[in-house]
Short mmCIF file of C-alpha atoms in Angstrom, two decimals:
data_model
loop_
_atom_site.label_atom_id
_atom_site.label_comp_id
_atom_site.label_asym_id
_atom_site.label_seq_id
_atom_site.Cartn_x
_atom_site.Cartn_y
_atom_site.Cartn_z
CA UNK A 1 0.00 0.00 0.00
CA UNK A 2 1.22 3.64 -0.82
CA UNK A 3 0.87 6.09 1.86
CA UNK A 4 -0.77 9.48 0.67
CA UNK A 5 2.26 11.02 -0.16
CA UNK A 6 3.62 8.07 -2.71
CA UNK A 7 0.89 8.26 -4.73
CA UNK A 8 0.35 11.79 -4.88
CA UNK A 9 4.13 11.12 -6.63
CA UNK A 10 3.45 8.05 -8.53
CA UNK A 11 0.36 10.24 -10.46
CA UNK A 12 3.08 13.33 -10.81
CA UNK A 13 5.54 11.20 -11.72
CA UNK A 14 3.79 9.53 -14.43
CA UNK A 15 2.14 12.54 -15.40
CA UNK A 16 5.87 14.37 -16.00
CA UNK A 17 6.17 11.80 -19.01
CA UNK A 18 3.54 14.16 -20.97
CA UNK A 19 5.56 16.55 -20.66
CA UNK A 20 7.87 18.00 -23.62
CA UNK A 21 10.69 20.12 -23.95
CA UNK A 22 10.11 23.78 -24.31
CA UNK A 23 6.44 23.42 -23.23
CA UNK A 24 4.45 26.18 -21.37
CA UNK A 25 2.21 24.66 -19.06
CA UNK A 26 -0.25 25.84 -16.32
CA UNK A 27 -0.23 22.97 -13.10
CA UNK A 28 -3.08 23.48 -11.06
CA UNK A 29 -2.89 23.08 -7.15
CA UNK A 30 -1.96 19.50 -5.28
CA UNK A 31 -0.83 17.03 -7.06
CA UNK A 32 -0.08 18.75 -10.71
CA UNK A 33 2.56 21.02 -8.46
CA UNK A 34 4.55 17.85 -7.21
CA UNK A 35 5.11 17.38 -12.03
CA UNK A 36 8.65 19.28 -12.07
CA UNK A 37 9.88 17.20 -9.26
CA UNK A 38 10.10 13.98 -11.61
CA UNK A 39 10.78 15.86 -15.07
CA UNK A 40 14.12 14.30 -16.96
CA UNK A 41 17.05 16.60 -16.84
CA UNK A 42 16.82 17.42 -20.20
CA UNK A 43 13.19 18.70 -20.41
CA UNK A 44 12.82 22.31 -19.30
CA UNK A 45 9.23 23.69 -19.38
CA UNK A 46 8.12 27.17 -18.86
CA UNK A 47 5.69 27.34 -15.41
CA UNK A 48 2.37 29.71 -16.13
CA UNK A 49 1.12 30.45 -13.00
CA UNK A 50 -2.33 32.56 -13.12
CA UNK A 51 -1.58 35.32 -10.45
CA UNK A 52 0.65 36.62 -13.08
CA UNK A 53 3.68 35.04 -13.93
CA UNK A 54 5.01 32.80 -16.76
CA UNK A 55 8.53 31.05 -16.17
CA UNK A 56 9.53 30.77 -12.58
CA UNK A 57 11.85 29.03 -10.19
CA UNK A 58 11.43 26.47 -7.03
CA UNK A 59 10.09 26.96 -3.73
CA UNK A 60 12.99 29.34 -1.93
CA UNK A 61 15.35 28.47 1.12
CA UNK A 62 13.57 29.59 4.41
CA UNK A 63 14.32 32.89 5.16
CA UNK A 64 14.29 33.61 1.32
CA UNK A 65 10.78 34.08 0.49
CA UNK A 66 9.53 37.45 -1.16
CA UNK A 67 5.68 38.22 -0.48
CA UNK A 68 5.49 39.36 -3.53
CA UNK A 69 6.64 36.38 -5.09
CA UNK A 70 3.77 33.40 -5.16
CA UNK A 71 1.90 31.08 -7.17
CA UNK A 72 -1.76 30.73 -7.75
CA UNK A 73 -1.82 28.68 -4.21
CA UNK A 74 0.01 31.57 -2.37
CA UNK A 75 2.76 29.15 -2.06
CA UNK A 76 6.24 30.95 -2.29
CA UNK A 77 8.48 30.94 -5.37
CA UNK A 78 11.43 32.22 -7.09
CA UNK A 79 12.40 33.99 -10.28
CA UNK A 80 14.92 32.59 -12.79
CA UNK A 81 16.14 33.99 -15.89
CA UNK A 82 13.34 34.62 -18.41
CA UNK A 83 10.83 35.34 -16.13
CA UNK A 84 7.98 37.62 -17.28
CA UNK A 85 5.63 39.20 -14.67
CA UNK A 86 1.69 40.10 -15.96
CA UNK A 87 -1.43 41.55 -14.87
CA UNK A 88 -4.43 39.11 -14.34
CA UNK A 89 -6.24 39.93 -17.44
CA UNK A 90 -2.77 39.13 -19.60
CA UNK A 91 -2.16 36.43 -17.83
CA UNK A 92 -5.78 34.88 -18.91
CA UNK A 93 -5.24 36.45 -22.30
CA UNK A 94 -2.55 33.74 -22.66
CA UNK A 95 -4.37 30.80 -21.15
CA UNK A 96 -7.42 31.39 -23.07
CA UNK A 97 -5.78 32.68 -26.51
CA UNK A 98 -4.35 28.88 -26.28
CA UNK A 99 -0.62 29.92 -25.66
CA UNK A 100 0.07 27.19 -23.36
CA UNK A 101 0.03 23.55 -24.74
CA UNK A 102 -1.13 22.13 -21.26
CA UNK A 103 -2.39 22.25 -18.09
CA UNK A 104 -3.35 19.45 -15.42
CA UNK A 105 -6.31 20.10 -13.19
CA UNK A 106 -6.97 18.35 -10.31
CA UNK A 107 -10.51 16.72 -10.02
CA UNK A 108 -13.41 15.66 -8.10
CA UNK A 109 -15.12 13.62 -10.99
CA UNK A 110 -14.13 13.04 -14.54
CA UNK A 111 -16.29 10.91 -17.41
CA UNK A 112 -15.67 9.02 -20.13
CA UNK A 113 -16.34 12.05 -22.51
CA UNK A 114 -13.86 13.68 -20.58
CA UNK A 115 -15.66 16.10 -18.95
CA UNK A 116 -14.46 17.41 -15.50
CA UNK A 117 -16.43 18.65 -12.45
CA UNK A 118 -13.41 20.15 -9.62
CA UNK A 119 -15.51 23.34 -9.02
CA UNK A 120 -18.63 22.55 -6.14
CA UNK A 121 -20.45 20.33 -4.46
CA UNK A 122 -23.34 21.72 -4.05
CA UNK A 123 -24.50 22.39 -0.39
CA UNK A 124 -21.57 21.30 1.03
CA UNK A 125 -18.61 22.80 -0.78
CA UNK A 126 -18.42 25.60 -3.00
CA UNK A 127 -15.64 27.23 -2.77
CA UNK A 128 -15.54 28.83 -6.36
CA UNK A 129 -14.54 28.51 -9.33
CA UNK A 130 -11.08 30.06 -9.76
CA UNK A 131 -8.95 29.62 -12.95
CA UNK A 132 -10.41 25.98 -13.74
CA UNK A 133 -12.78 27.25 -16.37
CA UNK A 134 -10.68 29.31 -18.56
CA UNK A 135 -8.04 26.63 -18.40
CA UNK A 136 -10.64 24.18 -19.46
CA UNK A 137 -11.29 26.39 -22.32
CA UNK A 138 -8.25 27.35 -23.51
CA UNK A 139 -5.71 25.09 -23.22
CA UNK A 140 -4.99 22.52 -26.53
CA UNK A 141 -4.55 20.00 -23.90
CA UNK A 142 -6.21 19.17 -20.16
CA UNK A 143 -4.93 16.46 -18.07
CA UNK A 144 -6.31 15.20 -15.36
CA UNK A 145 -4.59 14.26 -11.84
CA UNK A 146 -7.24 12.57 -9.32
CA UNK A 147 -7.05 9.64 -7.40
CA UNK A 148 -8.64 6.44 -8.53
CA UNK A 149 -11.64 6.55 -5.94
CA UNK A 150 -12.77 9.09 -3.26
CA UNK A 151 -12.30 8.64 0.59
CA UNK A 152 -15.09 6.81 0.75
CA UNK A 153 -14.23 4.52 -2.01
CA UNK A 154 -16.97 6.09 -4.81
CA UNK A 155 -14.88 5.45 -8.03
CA UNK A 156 -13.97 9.57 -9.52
CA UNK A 157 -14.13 7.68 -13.15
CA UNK A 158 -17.85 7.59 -14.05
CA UNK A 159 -19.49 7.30 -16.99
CA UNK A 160 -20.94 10.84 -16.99
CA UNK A 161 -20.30 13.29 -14.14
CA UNK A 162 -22.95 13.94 -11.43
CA UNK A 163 -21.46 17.02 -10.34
CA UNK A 164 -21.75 20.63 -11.46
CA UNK A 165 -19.95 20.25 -14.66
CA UNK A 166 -16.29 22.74 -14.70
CA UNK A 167 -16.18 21.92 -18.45
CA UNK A 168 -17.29 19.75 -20.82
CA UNK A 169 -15.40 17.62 -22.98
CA UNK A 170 -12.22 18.75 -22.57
CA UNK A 171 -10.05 16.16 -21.11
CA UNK A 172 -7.72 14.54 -23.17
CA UNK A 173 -5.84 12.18 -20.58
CA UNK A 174 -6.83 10.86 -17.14
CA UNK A 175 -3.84 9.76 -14.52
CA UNK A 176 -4.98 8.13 -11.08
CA UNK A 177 -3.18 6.19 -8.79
CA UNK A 178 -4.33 3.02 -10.72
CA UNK A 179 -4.38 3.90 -14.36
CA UNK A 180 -3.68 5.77 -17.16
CA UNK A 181 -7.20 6.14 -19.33
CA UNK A 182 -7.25 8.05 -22.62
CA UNK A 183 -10.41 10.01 -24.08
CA UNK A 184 -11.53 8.88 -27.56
CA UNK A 185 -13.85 9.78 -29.85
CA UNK A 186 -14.82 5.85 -29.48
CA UNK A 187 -14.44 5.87 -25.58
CA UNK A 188 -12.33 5.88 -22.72
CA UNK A 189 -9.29 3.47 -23.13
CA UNK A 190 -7.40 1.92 -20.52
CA UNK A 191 -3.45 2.44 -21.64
CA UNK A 192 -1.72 1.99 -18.48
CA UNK A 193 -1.90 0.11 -15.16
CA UNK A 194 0.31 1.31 -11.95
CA UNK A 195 2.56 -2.05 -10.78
CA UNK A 196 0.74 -2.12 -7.48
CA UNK A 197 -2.63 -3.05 -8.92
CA UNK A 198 -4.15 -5.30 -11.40
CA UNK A 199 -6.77 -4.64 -14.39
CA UNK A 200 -9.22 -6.45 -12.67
CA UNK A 201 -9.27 -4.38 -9.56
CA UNK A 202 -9.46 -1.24 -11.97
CA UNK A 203 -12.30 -2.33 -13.62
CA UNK A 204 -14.21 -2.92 -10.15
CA UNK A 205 -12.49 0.50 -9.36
CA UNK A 206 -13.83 2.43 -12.33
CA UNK A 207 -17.57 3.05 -12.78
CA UNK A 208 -16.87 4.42 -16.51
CA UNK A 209 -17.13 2.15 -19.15
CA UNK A 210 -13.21 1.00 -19.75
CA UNK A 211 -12.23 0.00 -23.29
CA UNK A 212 -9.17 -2.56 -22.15
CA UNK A 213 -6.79 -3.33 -25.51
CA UNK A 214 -4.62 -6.46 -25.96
CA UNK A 215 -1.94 -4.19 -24.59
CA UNK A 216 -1.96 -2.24 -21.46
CA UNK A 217 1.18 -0.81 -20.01
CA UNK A 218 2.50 -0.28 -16.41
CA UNK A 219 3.77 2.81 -14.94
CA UNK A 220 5.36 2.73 -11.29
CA UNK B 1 -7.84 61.31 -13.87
CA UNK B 2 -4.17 62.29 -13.53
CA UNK B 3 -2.72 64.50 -10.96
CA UNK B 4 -4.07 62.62 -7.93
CA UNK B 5 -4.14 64.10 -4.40
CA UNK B 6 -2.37 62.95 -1.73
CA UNK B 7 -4.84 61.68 0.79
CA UNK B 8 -4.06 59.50 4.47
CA UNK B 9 -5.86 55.78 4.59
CA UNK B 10 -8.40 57.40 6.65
CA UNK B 11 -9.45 60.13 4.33
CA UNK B 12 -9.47 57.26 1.34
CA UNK B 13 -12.10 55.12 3.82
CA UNK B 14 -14.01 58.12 4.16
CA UNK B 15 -14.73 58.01 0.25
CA UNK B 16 -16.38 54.20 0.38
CA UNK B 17 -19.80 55.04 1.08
CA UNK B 18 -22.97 52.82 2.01
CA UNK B 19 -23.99 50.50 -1.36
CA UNK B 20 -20.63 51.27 -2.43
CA UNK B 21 -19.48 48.97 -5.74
CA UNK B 22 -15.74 48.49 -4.13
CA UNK B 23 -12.99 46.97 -6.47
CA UNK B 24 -10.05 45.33 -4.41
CA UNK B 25 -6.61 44.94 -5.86
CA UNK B 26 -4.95 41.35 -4.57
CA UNK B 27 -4.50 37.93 -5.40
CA UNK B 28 -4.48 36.00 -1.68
CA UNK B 29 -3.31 39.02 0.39
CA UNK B 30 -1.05 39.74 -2.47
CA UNK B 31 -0.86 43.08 -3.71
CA UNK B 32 -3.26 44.63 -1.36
CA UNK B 33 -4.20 47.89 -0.16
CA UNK B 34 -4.14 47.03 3.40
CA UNK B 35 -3.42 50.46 5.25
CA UNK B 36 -6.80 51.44 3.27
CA UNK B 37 -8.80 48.27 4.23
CA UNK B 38 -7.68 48.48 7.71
CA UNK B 39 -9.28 51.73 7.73
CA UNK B 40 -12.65 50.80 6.71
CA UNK B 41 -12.86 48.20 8.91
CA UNK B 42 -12.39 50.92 11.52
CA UNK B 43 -15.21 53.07 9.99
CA UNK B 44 -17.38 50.26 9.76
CA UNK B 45 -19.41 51.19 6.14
CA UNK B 46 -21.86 48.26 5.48
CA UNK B 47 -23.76 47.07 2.99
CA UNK B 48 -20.64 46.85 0.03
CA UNK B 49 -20.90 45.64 -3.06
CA UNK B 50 -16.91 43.80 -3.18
CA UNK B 51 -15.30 43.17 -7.10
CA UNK B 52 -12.57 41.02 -5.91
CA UNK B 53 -10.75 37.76 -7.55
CA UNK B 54 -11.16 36.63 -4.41
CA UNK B 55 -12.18 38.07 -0.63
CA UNK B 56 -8.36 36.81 0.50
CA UNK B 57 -8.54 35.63 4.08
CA UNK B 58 -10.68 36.39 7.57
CA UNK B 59 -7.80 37.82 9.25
CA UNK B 60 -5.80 38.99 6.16
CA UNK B 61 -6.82 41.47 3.12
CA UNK B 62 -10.27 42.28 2.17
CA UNK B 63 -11.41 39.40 3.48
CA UNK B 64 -11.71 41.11 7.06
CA UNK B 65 -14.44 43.75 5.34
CA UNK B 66 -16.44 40.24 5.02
CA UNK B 67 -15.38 38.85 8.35
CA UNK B 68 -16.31 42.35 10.27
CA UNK B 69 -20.07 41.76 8.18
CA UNK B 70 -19.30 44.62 5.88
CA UNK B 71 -20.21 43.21 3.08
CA UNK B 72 -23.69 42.38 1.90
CA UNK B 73 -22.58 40.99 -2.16
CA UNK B 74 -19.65 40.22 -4.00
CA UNK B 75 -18.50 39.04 -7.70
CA UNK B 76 -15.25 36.91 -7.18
CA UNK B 77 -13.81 34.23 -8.58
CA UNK B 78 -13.00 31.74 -5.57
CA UNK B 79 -13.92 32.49 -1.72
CA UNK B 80 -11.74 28.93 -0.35
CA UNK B 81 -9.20 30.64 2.10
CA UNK B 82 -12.05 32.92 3.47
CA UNK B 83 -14.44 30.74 6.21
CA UNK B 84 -16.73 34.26 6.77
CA UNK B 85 -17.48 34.21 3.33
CA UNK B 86 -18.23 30.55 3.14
CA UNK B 87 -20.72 31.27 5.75
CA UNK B 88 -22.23 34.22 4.16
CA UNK B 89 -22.73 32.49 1.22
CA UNK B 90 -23.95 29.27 2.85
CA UNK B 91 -26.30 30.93 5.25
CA UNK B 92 -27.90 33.40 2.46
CA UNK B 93 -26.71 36.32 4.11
CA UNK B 94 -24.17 37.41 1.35
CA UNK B 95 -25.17 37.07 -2.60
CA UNK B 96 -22.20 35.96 -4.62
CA UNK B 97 -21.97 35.83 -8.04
CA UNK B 98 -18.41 33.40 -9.30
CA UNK B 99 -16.89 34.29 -12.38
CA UNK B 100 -14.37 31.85 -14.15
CA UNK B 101 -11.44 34.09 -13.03
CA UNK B 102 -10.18 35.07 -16.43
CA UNK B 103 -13.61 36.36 -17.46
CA UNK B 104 -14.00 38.13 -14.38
CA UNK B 105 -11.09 39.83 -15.20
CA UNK B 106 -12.13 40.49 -18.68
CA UNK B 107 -15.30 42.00 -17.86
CA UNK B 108 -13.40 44.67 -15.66
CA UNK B 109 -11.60 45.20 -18.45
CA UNK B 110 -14.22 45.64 -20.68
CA UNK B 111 -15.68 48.28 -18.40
CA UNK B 112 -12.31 50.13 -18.43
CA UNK B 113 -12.34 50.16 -22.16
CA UNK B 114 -15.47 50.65 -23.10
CA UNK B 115 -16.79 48.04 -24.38
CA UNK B 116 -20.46 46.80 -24.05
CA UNK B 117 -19.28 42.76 -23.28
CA UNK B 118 -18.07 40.02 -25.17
CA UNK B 119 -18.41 36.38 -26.58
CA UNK B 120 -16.42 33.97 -24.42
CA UNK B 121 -16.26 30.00 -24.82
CA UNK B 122 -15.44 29.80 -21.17
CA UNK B 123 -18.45 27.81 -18.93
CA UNK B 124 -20.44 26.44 -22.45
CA UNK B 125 -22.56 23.76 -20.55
CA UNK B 126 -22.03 24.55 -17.35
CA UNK B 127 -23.84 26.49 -14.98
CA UNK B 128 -22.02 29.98 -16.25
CA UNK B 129 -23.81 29.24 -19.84
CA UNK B 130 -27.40 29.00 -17.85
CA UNK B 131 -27.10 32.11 -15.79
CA UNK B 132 -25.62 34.52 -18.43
CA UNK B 133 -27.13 33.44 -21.54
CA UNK B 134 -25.57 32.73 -24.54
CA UNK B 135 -24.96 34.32 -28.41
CA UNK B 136 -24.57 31.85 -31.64
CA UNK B 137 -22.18 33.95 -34.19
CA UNK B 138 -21.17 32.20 -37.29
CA UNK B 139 -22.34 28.96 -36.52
CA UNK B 140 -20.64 28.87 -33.46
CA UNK B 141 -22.12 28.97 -29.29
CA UNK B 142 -20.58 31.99 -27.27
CA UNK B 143 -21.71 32.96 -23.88
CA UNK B 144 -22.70 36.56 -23.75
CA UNK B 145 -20.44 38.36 -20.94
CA UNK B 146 -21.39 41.47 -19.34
CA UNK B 147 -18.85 44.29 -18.38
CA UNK B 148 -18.51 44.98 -14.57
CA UNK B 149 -17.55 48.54 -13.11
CA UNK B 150 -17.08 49.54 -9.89
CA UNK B 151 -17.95 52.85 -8.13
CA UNK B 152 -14.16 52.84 -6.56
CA UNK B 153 -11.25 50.76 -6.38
CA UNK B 154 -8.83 50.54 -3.60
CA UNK B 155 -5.45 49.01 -5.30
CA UNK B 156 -1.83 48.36 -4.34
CA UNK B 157 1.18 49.68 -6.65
CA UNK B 158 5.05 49.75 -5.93
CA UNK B 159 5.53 53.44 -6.78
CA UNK B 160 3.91 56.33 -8.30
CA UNK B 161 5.04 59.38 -9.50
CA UNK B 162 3.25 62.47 -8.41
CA UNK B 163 1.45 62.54 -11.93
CA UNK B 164 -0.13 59.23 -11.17
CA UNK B 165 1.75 56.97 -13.08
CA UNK B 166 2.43 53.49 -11.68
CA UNK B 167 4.67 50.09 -11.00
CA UNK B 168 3.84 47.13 -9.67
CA UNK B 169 5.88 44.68 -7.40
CA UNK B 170 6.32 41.16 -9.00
CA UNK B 171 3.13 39.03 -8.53
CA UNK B 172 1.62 41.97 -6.50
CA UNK B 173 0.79 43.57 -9.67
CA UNK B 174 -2.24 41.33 -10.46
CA UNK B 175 -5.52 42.48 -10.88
CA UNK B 176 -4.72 45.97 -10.03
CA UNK B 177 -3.85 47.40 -13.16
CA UNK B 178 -6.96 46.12 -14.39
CA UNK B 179 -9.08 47.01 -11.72
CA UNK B 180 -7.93 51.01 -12.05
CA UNK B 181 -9.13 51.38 -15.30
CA UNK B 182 -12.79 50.57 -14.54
CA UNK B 183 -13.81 52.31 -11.59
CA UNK B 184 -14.91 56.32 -11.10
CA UNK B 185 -12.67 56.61 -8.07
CA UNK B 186 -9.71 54.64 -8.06
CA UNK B 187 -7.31 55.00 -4.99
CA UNK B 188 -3.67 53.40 -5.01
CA UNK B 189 -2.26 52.57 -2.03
CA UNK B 190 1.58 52.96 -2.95
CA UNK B 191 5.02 52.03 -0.73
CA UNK B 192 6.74 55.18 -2.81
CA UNK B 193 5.86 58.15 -4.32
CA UNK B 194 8.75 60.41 -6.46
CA UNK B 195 8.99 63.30 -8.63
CA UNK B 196 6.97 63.18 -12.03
CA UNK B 197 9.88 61.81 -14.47
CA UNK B 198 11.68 59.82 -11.87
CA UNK B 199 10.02 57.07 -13.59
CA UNK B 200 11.57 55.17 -16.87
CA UNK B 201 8.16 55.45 -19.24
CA UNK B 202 9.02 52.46 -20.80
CA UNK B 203 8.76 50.86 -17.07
CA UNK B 204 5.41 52.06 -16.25
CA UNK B 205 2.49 49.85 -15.90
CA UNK B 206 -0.29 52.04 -15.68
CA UNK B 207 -1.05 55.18 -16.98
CA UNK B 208 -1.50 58.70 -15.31
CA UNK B 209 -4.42 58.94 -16.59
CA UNK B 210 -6.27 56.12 -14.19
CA UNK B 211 -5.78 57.83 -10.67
CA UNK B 212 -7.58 59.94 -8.89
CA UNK B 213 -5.88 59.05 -5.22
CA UNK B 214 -2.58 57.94 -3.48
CA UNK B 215 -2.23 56.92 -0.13
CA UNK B 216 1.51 56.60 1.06
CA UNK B 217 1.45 53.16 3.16
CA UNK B 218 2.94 52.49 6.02
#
């Protein structure tokens, strides 16, 4: 069994593999943050964060931290060479005008048509929408980072979402802690199994209809 | 309008009136006007209308106008790091409309230049496309936005010169160059202020032309 942590970097880990060289990419807050932590040497992306700033640096020493210097989590950062500051409306300007080639969201539910609900749940959580729309929107690519199942062991992967929808139709790739599922026109296919589980406790684990090939991969 | 007067936190509070449509600058605490909020927490105006990405925090920002029951509505974007507003909103007592953030930006924007709204494909079949309505346009579904102005903003800026000109501080800059070009009033809340030409033009941010007020913090 992973411990929260471990598979908060399994999903990061696997999801750094989508990553290219040269890429501008917006990673939403949680798990997405942990990406640049497992990224090969030789693949250097340019961070968006929506605040209002595109190419920055890791978290600084203690003692080191500027207030204003954050991400969109308030969490504290650093400039590097190349970095660009911008106001709020630029800095949508870029995500919507589809200047970044990704961004990974985190999620509460996604579907098989790849739609994604990480906004509300109505009556007991709302706490707004944020940039999650507009990135939905606007980027060529959405990926999403989610655990398998919720706390309570509801599978996130359903066949259409229950929850008020943050977009529709938008997600590309889905990376849990038990699978890597891609969106088709044709359905959701199961490409990838983590080494700690097995398809058959994925299919039990996923209440979207899986399409499982001949093939299916393992990431660890 | 250029050539702003000089004016204390106190004297800026005193221009917030009852009902008033209030723009905040900040992202989290960041970037904001705090000597100014402080001091309309102190003179206790109610019933505000706050234009915010987000009310920041109870104890920290604008989000102690909504913990001190100042504020009666808001447009923001996200309210998670503020528990008064959560309540507000949960209880009834405060109406809040969200905005996907970059729209909400947008439609300050649009204020600030004029415009009359725009076609956006951000929130098609969600709940944003049922409450605003939307426009086809060449075969293609937009929803309709709506511009949103504000009666004053209270923003943060690095420096100003004493013509009104402004520059920002890293990620502290935000939403309040946006913010000062679509409300009547805007007051900026600035760490500096220094002869008119002291700064670069290529360096400045926002325009003269945008401020009304300056409050020196401290």
């Amino acid at each position: 069994m992973l411990d929260k942590n471990q598979t908060q970097n399994l999903i990061a880990k696997r999801l750094a593999r989508e990553l290219h060289d040269g890429d501008v990419v917006n990673l939403g807050i949680g798990i997405p943050t942990l990406i640049p932590n497992h990224l090969p040497e030789d693949i250097h992306i340019i961070t968006h964060s929506e605040n209002g700033i595109v190419g920055f640096g890791e978290t600084p020493e203690p003692g080191k931290e500027d207030p204003d210097l954050t991400n969109a989590g308030a969490g504290f950062i650093t400039e590097i060479p190349g970095t660009a500051f911008v106001d709020s409306a630029l800095s949508f300007a870029i995500i919507r005008g589809g200047h970044l080639n990704l961004t990974v969201l985190g999620a509460l539910q996604v579907d098989q048509e790849g739609s994604i609900a990480n906004w509300m749940i109505p009556g007991k959580f709302v706490p707004g929408i944020g940039g999650a729309m507009d990135l939905c929107a606007g980027s060529p690519r959405v990926l999403a980072a989610t655990t398998h199942m919720d706390k309570h062991g509801n599978s996130k992967i359903l066949k259409k979402c229950t929850l008020p929808l943050t977009c529709s139709k938008c997600v590309s790739l889905i990376v849990t802690d038990m699978a890597v599922m891609e969106v088709t026109k044709t359905g959701l296919v199961l490409k990838e199994i983590s080494y700690w589980t097995n398809i058959e406790d994925v299919k039990k684990a996923t209440e979207a209809d899986l399409i499982i090939p001949e093939n299916v991969g393992t990431f660890e | 309008m250029a050539n702003p007067k000089i004016i204390t936190a106190e004297e800026a509070a005193a221009l917030v009136e009852e009902k008033c449509r209030l723009m905040c600058g900040a992202f989290l605490a960041v970037g904001s006007p705090k000597n100014i909020i402080d001091a309309l927490v102190k003179q206790g105006t109610k019933n505000l209308h706050l234009i915010a990405i987000a009310p920041d925090y109870d104890d920290k920002g604008m989000g102690k106008l909504v913990a001190s029951g100042q504020v009666t509505s808001m447009q923001i974007s996200w309210h998670g790091s503020n528990r008064a507003s959560q309540n507000g909103f949960n209880s009834g007592e405060i109406d809040i409309e969200f905005n996907p953030q970059g729209i909400l930006m947008e439609r300050i924007r649009a204020s600030g230049a004029g415009l009359g709204g725009f076609l956006s494909p951000v929130g098609l079949n969600t709940v944003i496309e049922e409450k605003r309505g939307t426009i086809e346009l060449d075969g293609k579904k937009w929803v309709l936005e709506r511009p949103i102005h504000g009666d004053i903003a209270i923003l943060r800026a690095k420096k100003a010169d004493k013509l009104g000109n402004l520059t920002f501080s890293k990620t502290a800059r935000n939403c309040n160059p946006v913010m000062a070009m679509a409300a009547k009033t805007v007051i900026v809340e600035v760490d500096e202020i220094v002869e008119t030409g002291e700064i670069d033009p290529e360096h400045v941010i926002s325009p003269s032309v945008f401020t009304d007020y300056l409050v020196l913090h401290k």
